[in-house]
Coordinates of C-alpha atoms in Angstrom, one line a residue:
M1 CA 0.0 0.0 0.0
T2 CA 2.8 2.4 0.9
A3 CA 4.5 1.8 -2.5
S4 CA 1.3 2.4 -4.3
L5 CA 0.8 5.7 -2.5
V6 CA 4.3 6.8 -3.4
G7 CA 3.6 5.8 -7.1
L8 CA 0.3 7.8 -7.0
A9 CA 2.1 10.8 -5.5
A10 CA 4.7 10.6 -8.3
C11 CA 2.1 10.5 -11.0
L12 CA 0.2 13.4 -9.5
A13 CA 3.5 15.4 -9.3
W14 CA 4.2 14.7 -13.0
A15 CA 0.6 15.7 -13.9
V16 CA 1.2 19.0 -12.3
L17 CA 4.6 19.5 -14.0
L18 CA 3.2 18.6 -17.4
L19 CA 0.0 20.6 -17.2
G20 CA 0.5 23.2 -14.4
R21 CA 3.8 24.9 -14.9
G22 CA 3.3 26.9 -18.0
M23 CA 4.0 23.9 -20.2
F24 CA 7.7 24.6 -19.6
W25 CA 8.9 21.3 -20.9
R26 CA 7.7 22.0 -24.5
G27 CA 10.3 24.7 -24.9
E28 CA 8.0 26.9 -27.0
D29 CA 9.2 30.2 -25.6
D30 CA 12.1 31.1 -27.9
D31 CA 13.2 33.9 -30.2
R32 CA 12.3 32.3 -33.5
G33 CA 9.4 34.7 -33.9
A34 CA 11.7 37.8 -33.7
A35 CA 12.4 37.6 -37.4
A36 CA 8.7 38.4 -38.1
L37 CA 8.6 41.4 -35.9
P38 CA 8.9 44.9 -37.5
D39 CA 11.8 47.2 -37.2
P40 CA 11.5 50.0 -34.6
A41 CA 10.7 53.5 -35.8
A42 CA 14.3 54.5 -34.9
W43 CA 17.1 52.2 -34.0
P44 CA 18.2 52.9 -30.4
G45 CA 21.8 53.3 -29.3
I46 CA 23.3 50.3 -27.4
A47 CA 26.3 49.8 -25.2
A48 CA 27.3 46.2 -24.6
I49 CA 29.3 45.3 -21.5
V50 CA 31.4 42.1 -21.2
P51 CA 32.9 41.1 -17.9
A52 CA 36.0 39.1 -18.5
R53 CA 38.5 37.5 -16.2
D54 CA 41.1 35.1 -17.7
E55 CA 38.9 34.4 -20.8
A56 CA 41.8 34.1 -23.3
A57 CA 40.2 31.0 -24.9
T58 CA 36.9 32.8 -25.9
I59 CA 37.2 36.5 -25.6
G60 CA 38.4 37.0 -29.2
A61 CA 35.4 35.2 -30.7
T62 CA 33.0 37.1 -28.4
V63 CA 34.4 40.5 -29.3
A64 CA 34.6 39.6 -33.0
S65 CA 30.9 38.4 -33.1
L66 CA 29.7 41.6 -31.3
L67 CA 31.6 44.0 -33.6
A68 CA 30.4 42.0 -36.6
Q69 CA 26.7 42.8 -35.9
D70 CA 24.6 44.1 -38.7
Y71 CA 22.9 46.5 -36.3
P72 CA 21.9 49.8 -38.0
G73 CA 22.0 51.9 -34.8
E74 CA 24.9 53.2 -32.7
F75 CA 26.8 50.5 -30.9
R76 CA 29.6 50.6 -28.4
L77 CA 31.4 47.6 -26.7
V78 CA 33.0 47.8 -23.3
V79 CA 35.1 44.8 -22.2
V80 CA 36.0 44.9 -18.5
D81 CA 39.4 43.1 -18.1
D82 CA 38.8 42.0 -14.5
R83 CA 42.4 41.6 -13.4
S84 CA 43.2 38.9 -15.9
T85 CA 46.6 37.2 -15.9
D86 CA 46.3 35.5 -19.4
G87 CA 46.2 38.5 -21.7
T88 CA 42.5 38.7 -22.0
G89 CA 42.5 42.5 -22.5
D90 CA 45.1 42.3 -25.3
L91 CA 43.3 39.5 -27.0
A92 CA 40.1 41.6 -27.0
R93 CA 41.9 44.5 -28.6
A94 CA 43.5 42.2 -31.2
A95 CA 40.1 40.8 -32.1
A96 CA 38.7 44.3 -32.6
A97 CA 41.5 45.1 -35.1
G98 CA 41.5 48.8 -34.3
D99 CA 37.7 49.1 -34.3
P100 CA 37.1 52.4 -32.3
R101 CA 33.8 51.1 -30.9
L102 CA 35.7 48.9 -28.5
L103 CA 36.8 50.2 -25.1
V104 CA 38.8 47.8 -22.8
V105 CA 38.7 48.8 -19.1
R106 CA 41.1 47.4 -16.6
G107 CA 39.0 46.3 -13.6
G108 CA 40.0 47.0 -10.0
A109 CA 39.7 44.8 -6.9
R110 CA 36.2 43.7 -6.0
A111 CA 34.4 46.1 -3.8
A112 CA 33.0 44.8 -0.5
G113 CA 29.5 43.4 -0.7
W114 CA 29.7 42.8 -4.5
T115 CA 30.0 39.6 -6.4
G116 CA 32.9 39.5 -8.8
K117 CA 30.8 39.5 -12.0
L118 CA 28.5 42.3 -10.8
W119 CA 31.4 44.5 -9.8
A120 CA 32.9 44.0 -13.2
L121 CA 29.6 45.0 -14.8
E122 CA 29.4 48.0 -12.5
Q123 CA 32.8 49.2 -13.6
G124 CA 31.8 48.7 -17.2
L125 CA 28.7 50.8 -16.7
R126 CA 30.7 53.6 -15.2
A127 CA 33.0 53.6 -18.2
V128 CA 30.3 53.9 -20.8
P129 CA 31.2 57.3 -22.4
E130 CA 27.6 58.4 -22.9
A131 CA 24.1 57.2 -21.9
P132 CA 22.8 54.7 -24.5
D133 CA 19.1 53.8 -24.9
F134 CA 19.8 50.2 -24.2
L135 CA 22.4 48.1 -22.3
L136 CA 23.5 44.6 -23.3
F137 CA 25.1 42.4 -20.6
T138 CA 26.7 39.4 -22.2
D139 CA 29.4 37.0 -21.1
A140 CA 33.0 36.6 -22.4
D141 CA 32.2 33.1 -23.7
I142 CA 29.1 34.0 -25.7
R143 CA 29.1 34.2 -29.5
H144 CA 26.4 36.2 -31.2
A145 CA 25.0 35.6 -34.7
P146 CA 25.3 38.7 -36.9
D147 CA 21.6 39.5 -36.5
S148 CA 21.5 39.0 -32.8
L149 CA 21.3 42.6 -31.8
R150 CA 18.7 43.5 -34.4
M151 CA 16.5 40.6 -33.3
L152 CA 16.9 41.6 -29.6
V153 CA 16.0 45.2 -30.3
R154 CA 13.0 44.1 -32.4
R155 CA 11.7 42.1 -29.4
A156 CA 12.5 44.9 -26.9
T157 CA 10.7 47.5 -28.9
A158 CA 7.6 45.4 -29.6
V159 CA 4.4 46.2 -27.7
R160 CA 2.1 43.4 -26.5
S161 CA -1.6 43.4 -27.1
P162 CA -3.5 43.0 -23.9
A163 CA -4.8 39.5 -24.8
G164 CA -1.4 38.3 -25.9
A165 CA 0.2 39.5 -22.7
A166 CA -2.4 37.7 -20.6
E167 CA -1.8 34.5 -22.4
G168 CA 1.9 34.8 -22.9
R169 CA 1.5 33.7 -26.5
E170 CA 1.6 36.9 -28.5
S171 CA 2.0 36.6 -32.2
A172 CA 4.1 38.8 -34.3
G173 CA 1.1 40.4 -35.9
Q174 CA -0.2 41.5 -32.5
L175 CA 3.0 43.5 -31.7
P176 CA 3.1 47.1 -32.9
V177 CA 6.4 48.9 -32.3
R178 CA 7.2 52.0 -30.4
S179 CA 10.2 54.3 -30.8
P180 CA 12.5 54.5 -27.8
A181 CA 11.0 57.9 -26.8
G182 CA 7.5 56.5 -26.9
A183 CA 8.6 53.6 -24.8
A184 CA 10.0 55.8 -22.1
A185 CA 6.8 57.9 -22.0
G186 CA 4.8 54.7 -21.5
R187 CA 6.7 53.6 -18.4
E188 CA 6.1 56.3 -15.9
S189 CA 4.2 54.2 -13.3
A190 CA 5.2 51.1 -11.5
G191 CA 1.8 49.5 -12.3
H192 CA 2.8 48.8 -15.9
A193 CA 0.1 47.9 -18.4
S194 CA 0.2 44.9 -20.6
T195 CA 0.5 47.1 -23.7
E196 CA 4.1 48.2 -22.7
Q197 CA 7.1 46.9 -24.4
P198 CA 9.6 44.8 -22.4
V199 CA 12.2 46.5 -20.2
L200 CA 14.3 43.4 -20.3
V201 CA 14.8 40.8 -23.0
S202 CA 17.0 37.8 -22.3
L203 CA 18.0 34.8 -24.3
M204 CA 19.1 31.5 -22.9
A205 CA 22.3 30.8 -24.9
R206 CA 22.6 27.5 -26.5
L207 CA 25.1 25.6 -24.4
R208 CA 27.8 23.4 -25.9
C209 CA 26.7 19.8 -26.1
E210 CA 29.6 17.8 -27.6
S211 CA 31.5 15.9 -25.0
T212 CA 30.1 12.8 -23.3
A213 CA 29.5 14.8 -20.1
E214 CA 27.8 17.6 -22.0
R215 CA 25.5 15.3 -23.9
W216 CA 24.3 13.6 -20.7
L217 CA 24.1 16.6 -18.3
I218 CA 23.7 19.9 -20.2
P219 CA 20.2 19.3 -21.7
A220 CA 19.0 18.6 -18.2
F221 CA 20.4 22.0 -17.0
I222 CA 18.1 23.7 -19.5
F223 CA 15.2 21.5 -18.5
F224 CA 15.6 22.1 -14.8
F225 CA 16.1 25.8 -15.2
Q226 CA 12.8 26.1 -17.1
M227 CA 11.1 23.9 -14.5
L228 CA 12.2 26.3 -11.8
Y229 CA 11.4 29.4 -13.8
P230 CA 8.8 28.6 -16.4
F231 CA 9.4 31.2 -19.2
R232 CA 5.7 31.5 -20.0
W233 CA 5.1 32.6 -16.4
S234 CA 8.1 34.9 -16.4
N235 CA 6.9 36.6 -19.6
D236 CA 3.4 37.1 -18.2
P237 CA 3.3 40.6 -16.5
A238 CA 0.6 39.3 -14.1
A239 CA 2.8 36.4 -12.8
R240 CA 5.3 36.7 -10.0
T241 CA 8.0 34.5 -11.7
A242 CA 10.9 36.4 -13.1
A243 CA 13.7 34.8 -15.0
A244 CA 16.7 35.8 -17.1
A245 CA 19.8 34.2 -18.5
G246 CA 22.9 36.1 -17.6
G247 CA 24.8 35.3 -20.8
C248 CA 22.5 37.6 -22.9
V249 CA 20.4 40.4 -21.3
L250 CA 19.2 43.5 -23.1
L251 CA 18.0 46.3 -20.8
D252 CA 16.1 49.5 -21.3
R253 CA 18.5 51.8 -19.7
A254 CA 16.0 54.3 -18.3
A255 CA 14.0 51.4 -16.7
F256 CA 17.2 49.9 -15.4
E257 CA 18.1 53.1 -13.7
R258 CA 14.5 53.4 -12.2
A259 CA 15.0 49.9 -10.8
G260 CA 18.1 51.1 -9.0
G261 CA 20.8 49.7 -11.3
L262 CA 23.1 46.9 -10.0
A263 CA 23.6 48.2 -6.5
P264 CA 20.4 46.6 -5.0
I265 CA 21.5 43.1 -6.2
R266 CA 25.2 43.6 -5.8
G267 CA 25.7 40.5 -3.6
A268 CA 23.3 38.2 -5.6
L269 CA 24.9 35.0 -6.8
I270 CA 21.9 34.2 -9.1
D271 CA 22.3 37.7 -10.5
D272 CA 20.4 37.2 -13.7
C273 CA 17.1 36.2 -12.0
A274 CA 17.6 38.8 -9.3
L275 CA 18.0 41.5 -12.0
A276 CA 14.8 40.1 -13.7
R277 CA 12.8 40.5 -10.5
R278 CA 14.0 44.1 -10.2
M279 CA 13.2 44.9 -13.8
K280 CA 9.8 43.2 -13.7
A281 CA 8.8 45.6 -10.9
V282 CA 9.0 48.5 -13.4
G283 CA 7.9 46.8 -16.6
P284 CA 7.3 43.6 -18.6
I285 CA 10.2 41.2 -19.2
W286 CA 10.7 38.5 -21.9
T287 CA 13.0 35.5 -21.7
G288 CA 13.3 32.7 -24.2
L289 CA 15.5 30.0 -25.7
T290 CA 17.6 30.7 -28.8
D291 CA 19.9 29.2 -31.4
R292 CA 21.1 32.7 -32.3
V293 CA 23.4 33.0 -29.3
D294 CA 25.6 30.2 -28.2
S295 CA 28.1 29.5 -25.4
L296 CA 31.7 28.6 -26.3
R297 CA 32.6 27.3 -22.9
P298 CA 33.5 23.6 -23.0
Y299 CA 32.6 21.1 -20.3
E300 CA 34.9 18.2 -21.2
D301 CA 34.0 16.2 -18.0
V302 CA 31.6 16.2 -15.1
G303 CA 33.8 18.4 -12.9
P304 CA 33.2 21.8 -14.6
I305 CA 29.4 21.1 -14.8
R306 CA 29.4 20.2 -11.1
R307 CA 31.1 23.5 -10.2
M308 CA 28.7 25.5 -12.4
V309 CA 25.7 24.1 -10.6
A310 CA 27.2 24.0 -7.2
R311 CA 28.1 27.7 -7.3
T312 CA 24.5 28.8 -7.0
A313 CA 22.4 25.8 -6.1
Y314 CA 22.3 26.4 -2.3
A315 CA 21.7 30.1 -2.9
Q316 CA 18.7 29.1 -4.9
L317 CA 17.4 27.4 -1.7
G318 CA 17.9 30.6 0.3
Y319 CA 20.8 28.9 2.3
R320 CA 18.2 27.1 4.3
M321 CA 18.7 23.5 5.6
A322 CA 14.9 22.9 5.6
A323 CA 14.7 23.9 2.0
L324 CA 17.6 21.6 1.1
A325 CA 16.0 18.7 2.8
G326 CA 12.7 19.4 1.2
M327 CA 14.3 19.6 -2.2
I328 CA 16.0 16.3 -1.8
L329 CA 12.8 14.6 -0.7
A330 CA 10.8 16.2 -3.6
L331 CA 13.4 15.2 -6.2
A332 CA 13.5 11.7 -4.8
L333 CA 9.7 11.4 -5.1
V334 CA 9.5 12.9 -8.6
F335 CA 12.6 11.5 -10.3
L336 CA 14.0 8.5 -8.3
A337 CA 10.9 6.7 -7.0
P338 CA 9.3 6.1 -10.4
P339 CA 12.1 3.9 -11.9
L340 CA 12.6 2.1 -8.6
L341 CA 8.9 1.3 -8.4
A342 CA 8.8 0.3 -12.0
L343 CA 11.8 -2.0 -11.7
F344 CA 11.4 -3.5 -8.2
A345 CA 7.8 -3.2 -7.1
T346 CA 4.8 -5.3 -8.2
G347 CA 1.2 -4.7 -9.0
P348 CA -0.3 -1.2 -9.0
A349 CA 2.9 0.3 -7.5
A350 CA 5.0 -0.9 -10.5
W351 CA 2.4 0.3 -13.0
L352 CA 2.2 3.7 -11.4
G353 CA 6.0 4.0 -11.3
A354 CA 6.2 3.1 -15.0
L355 CA 3.6 5.7 -15.8
A356 CA 5.5 8.4 -13.9
W357 CA 8.8 7.3 -15.5
G358 CA 7.1 7.5 -18.9
A359 CA 5.8 11.0 -18.2
M360 CA 9.3 12.3 -17.3
T361 CA 10.7 10.7 -20.5
V362 CA 8.0 12.5 -22.6
A363 CA 8.6 15.8 -20.8
F364 CA 12.4 15.6 -21.4
A365 CA 12.1 14.7 -25.1
P366 CA 11.7 18.3 -26.5
T367 CA 14.8 19.5 -24.8
L368 CA 16.8 16.5 -26.0
R369 CA 15.5 17.0 -29.6
R370 CA 16.6 20.7 -29.4
F371 CA 20.2 19.4 -28.8
G372 CA 19.9 16.8 -31.6
L373 CA 19.8 13.9 -29.1
S374 CA 17.6 10.8 -29.1
P375 CA 14.5 11.1 -26.8
V376 CA 15.4 7.6 -25.6
R377 CA 18.0 9.3 -23.4
G378 CA 15.1 10.6 -21.4
L379 CA 14.9 7.2 -19.7
A380 CA 18.2 8.2 -17.9
L381 CA 16.7 11.4 -16.4
P382 CA 16.4 9.8 -13.0
G383 CA 20.1 9.2 -12.9
I384 CA 20.9 12.6 -14.2
A385 CA 18.6 14.1 -11.6
A386 CA 20.5 12.2 -8.9
A387 CA 23.7 13.8 -10.2
Y388 CA 22.2 17.2 -9.9
M389 CA 21.1 16.4 -6.3
A390 CA 24.7 15.6 -5.5
F391 CA 25.8 18.8 -7.1
T392 CA 23.3 20.7 -4.8
L393 CA 24.7 18.9 -1.8
D394 CA 28.2 20.0 -2.9
S395 CA 26.9 23.5 -3.0
A396 CA 25.7 23.3 0.6
L397 CA 29.0 21.8 1.7
A398 CA 31.0 24.5 0.0
E399 CA 28.9 27.2 1.8
W400 CA 29.4 25.5 5.2
R401 CA 33.2 25.3 4.5
G402 CA 33.3 29.0 3.8
R403 CA 33.9 28.6 0.0
G404 CA 30.4 29.3 -1.2
G405 CA 29.7 31.2 -4.5
M406 CA 33.2 30.8 -5.9
W407 CA 33.7 32.8 -9.1
K408 CA 37.1 32.8 -10.7
G409 CA 38.8 31.8 -7.5
E410 CA 37.0 34.2 -5.2
A411 CA 34.3 33.3 -2.7
G412 CA 31.1 35.2 -2.7
P413 CA 30.4 38.3 -0.5
R414 CA 28.5 36.2 2.1
M415 CA 31.9 35.0 3.3
E416 CA 32.8 38.5 4.2
S417 CA 32.6 39.7 7.7
G418 CA 29.3 41.5 8.3
A419 CA 27.9 40.5 4.9
D420 CA 24.1 40.6 4.6
P421 CA 23.0 37.0 4.6
G422 CA 19.8 37.9 2.7
L423 CA 21.7 38.8 -0.4
H424 CA 21.3 35.9 -2.7

C-alpha cells in the first residue's frame, strides 16, 4: 500500500509538472518569432558590457561576433578586463583590429559586498562614455550571430496586445512597435500595463553539447532551469515569476536606472534572476531560448558542470537547511521513486512507477531534440537528476566550509565579515 501511494504521488506530481507549470517542458518560448517582428521607428543606441577574467580562450570570438553585428544603430562595446593574468584584454583589442567602438577597461579589486561578476559589470557601466538607450550584458564566452542585436531590439521595442500579454502567447502580428522615446513615455508608473514593451529581453544561450559529459548533463540543466522558472510565467506581467539568463540580457537603460541599477542586487549569486525581479517591478520582461546566441565554454568532463551548478544551487534554496532537505525529498519522489517502483515493485505500484517514468521521459524529449539527441535518453533522467542532487549537496557543503559562491577563484560576498545573509 505504501509503495502504491508513493507511485500515485509521483504520478500526480508529473501531472502538475506537465500541465500546471506553463508547459515549460515544451520549450516553445524562444526567439524564432523575432524575425517576423517589424523594425523599430528608430534604432536605439546600445552599449554592450562584457565582464572578462582570464577568458583568453573565448574573448576573441566574443568580441569579433559583437563587432560584426549588422545592427543599424549606434553601438559601443566595453570589455572589463577583470584583473586577468592571461592577456584577455590584449586579445580583446586584437580581435577588434582597431575598431574604435571597443573600449577595454582594466577592472580593480572587488568592492566589499559585491560579487565578482556584478562588480565587473558595474565598472563597465561607469566607463560607458555616454548614456545609451539600451544596455546589453553578455558574457565573455558567448558568440552572437550577426543579426543577434537586431532581433533583440525588435523584441525589446515590440508592444504586446492586452490579450497576448495575458496568455503569454503573443503573435508577431499583434505586436506594434514604439520608438525608444515612446517607450520611455509609457513607463512612468510602477503599475505597468500589458501594452508596454519589455524593459528586459534575455536569451538562454545554446550551451555546448559535444563531450560525453555535456550530452548527458547539459540538456538537463536547461530542462531544470525552465522547470524552476517557467518562461511563460516569467513573460506574463501578471505572474510573480521572473527569469533571465545572464549570458545575454538586453535592458532598457531608463527602466534599469529606475530599478536602481546593479547596487540593489550587488551580492546576488543568481544575479540574472535577481535582475529580472527588479526589472519586472518596473515593466514587462521577456526570456526565451535561442539558437542565435551560443556558449563557447566547454565542459569536457563532469567536474566543470558540477562546479557550475554548485556555485549557486544552495543560494537558490535561500541557504536554508529545511529547503535543502525538502528539495532532496521532492526530487527523490519525482525522479527517483518512479524507476525504482517500475523495476522492483509489483502490482499497481509498479504500473504507477512506470507511468511516472514515462511521463518524465516524454517531458524531457523536446529538450533532447533541441540538442539533436535521441528522446530515448530521457529514460536516464532519474540518474541525471541524482547527479544534480549531488551537485546541490556539494553547493551546501561549500557554503558550510566558507567557500560558497566561488567565481574565478573568489568566494562570494556572504563570506565577508558582516555581509548581509539575505543577499542571494
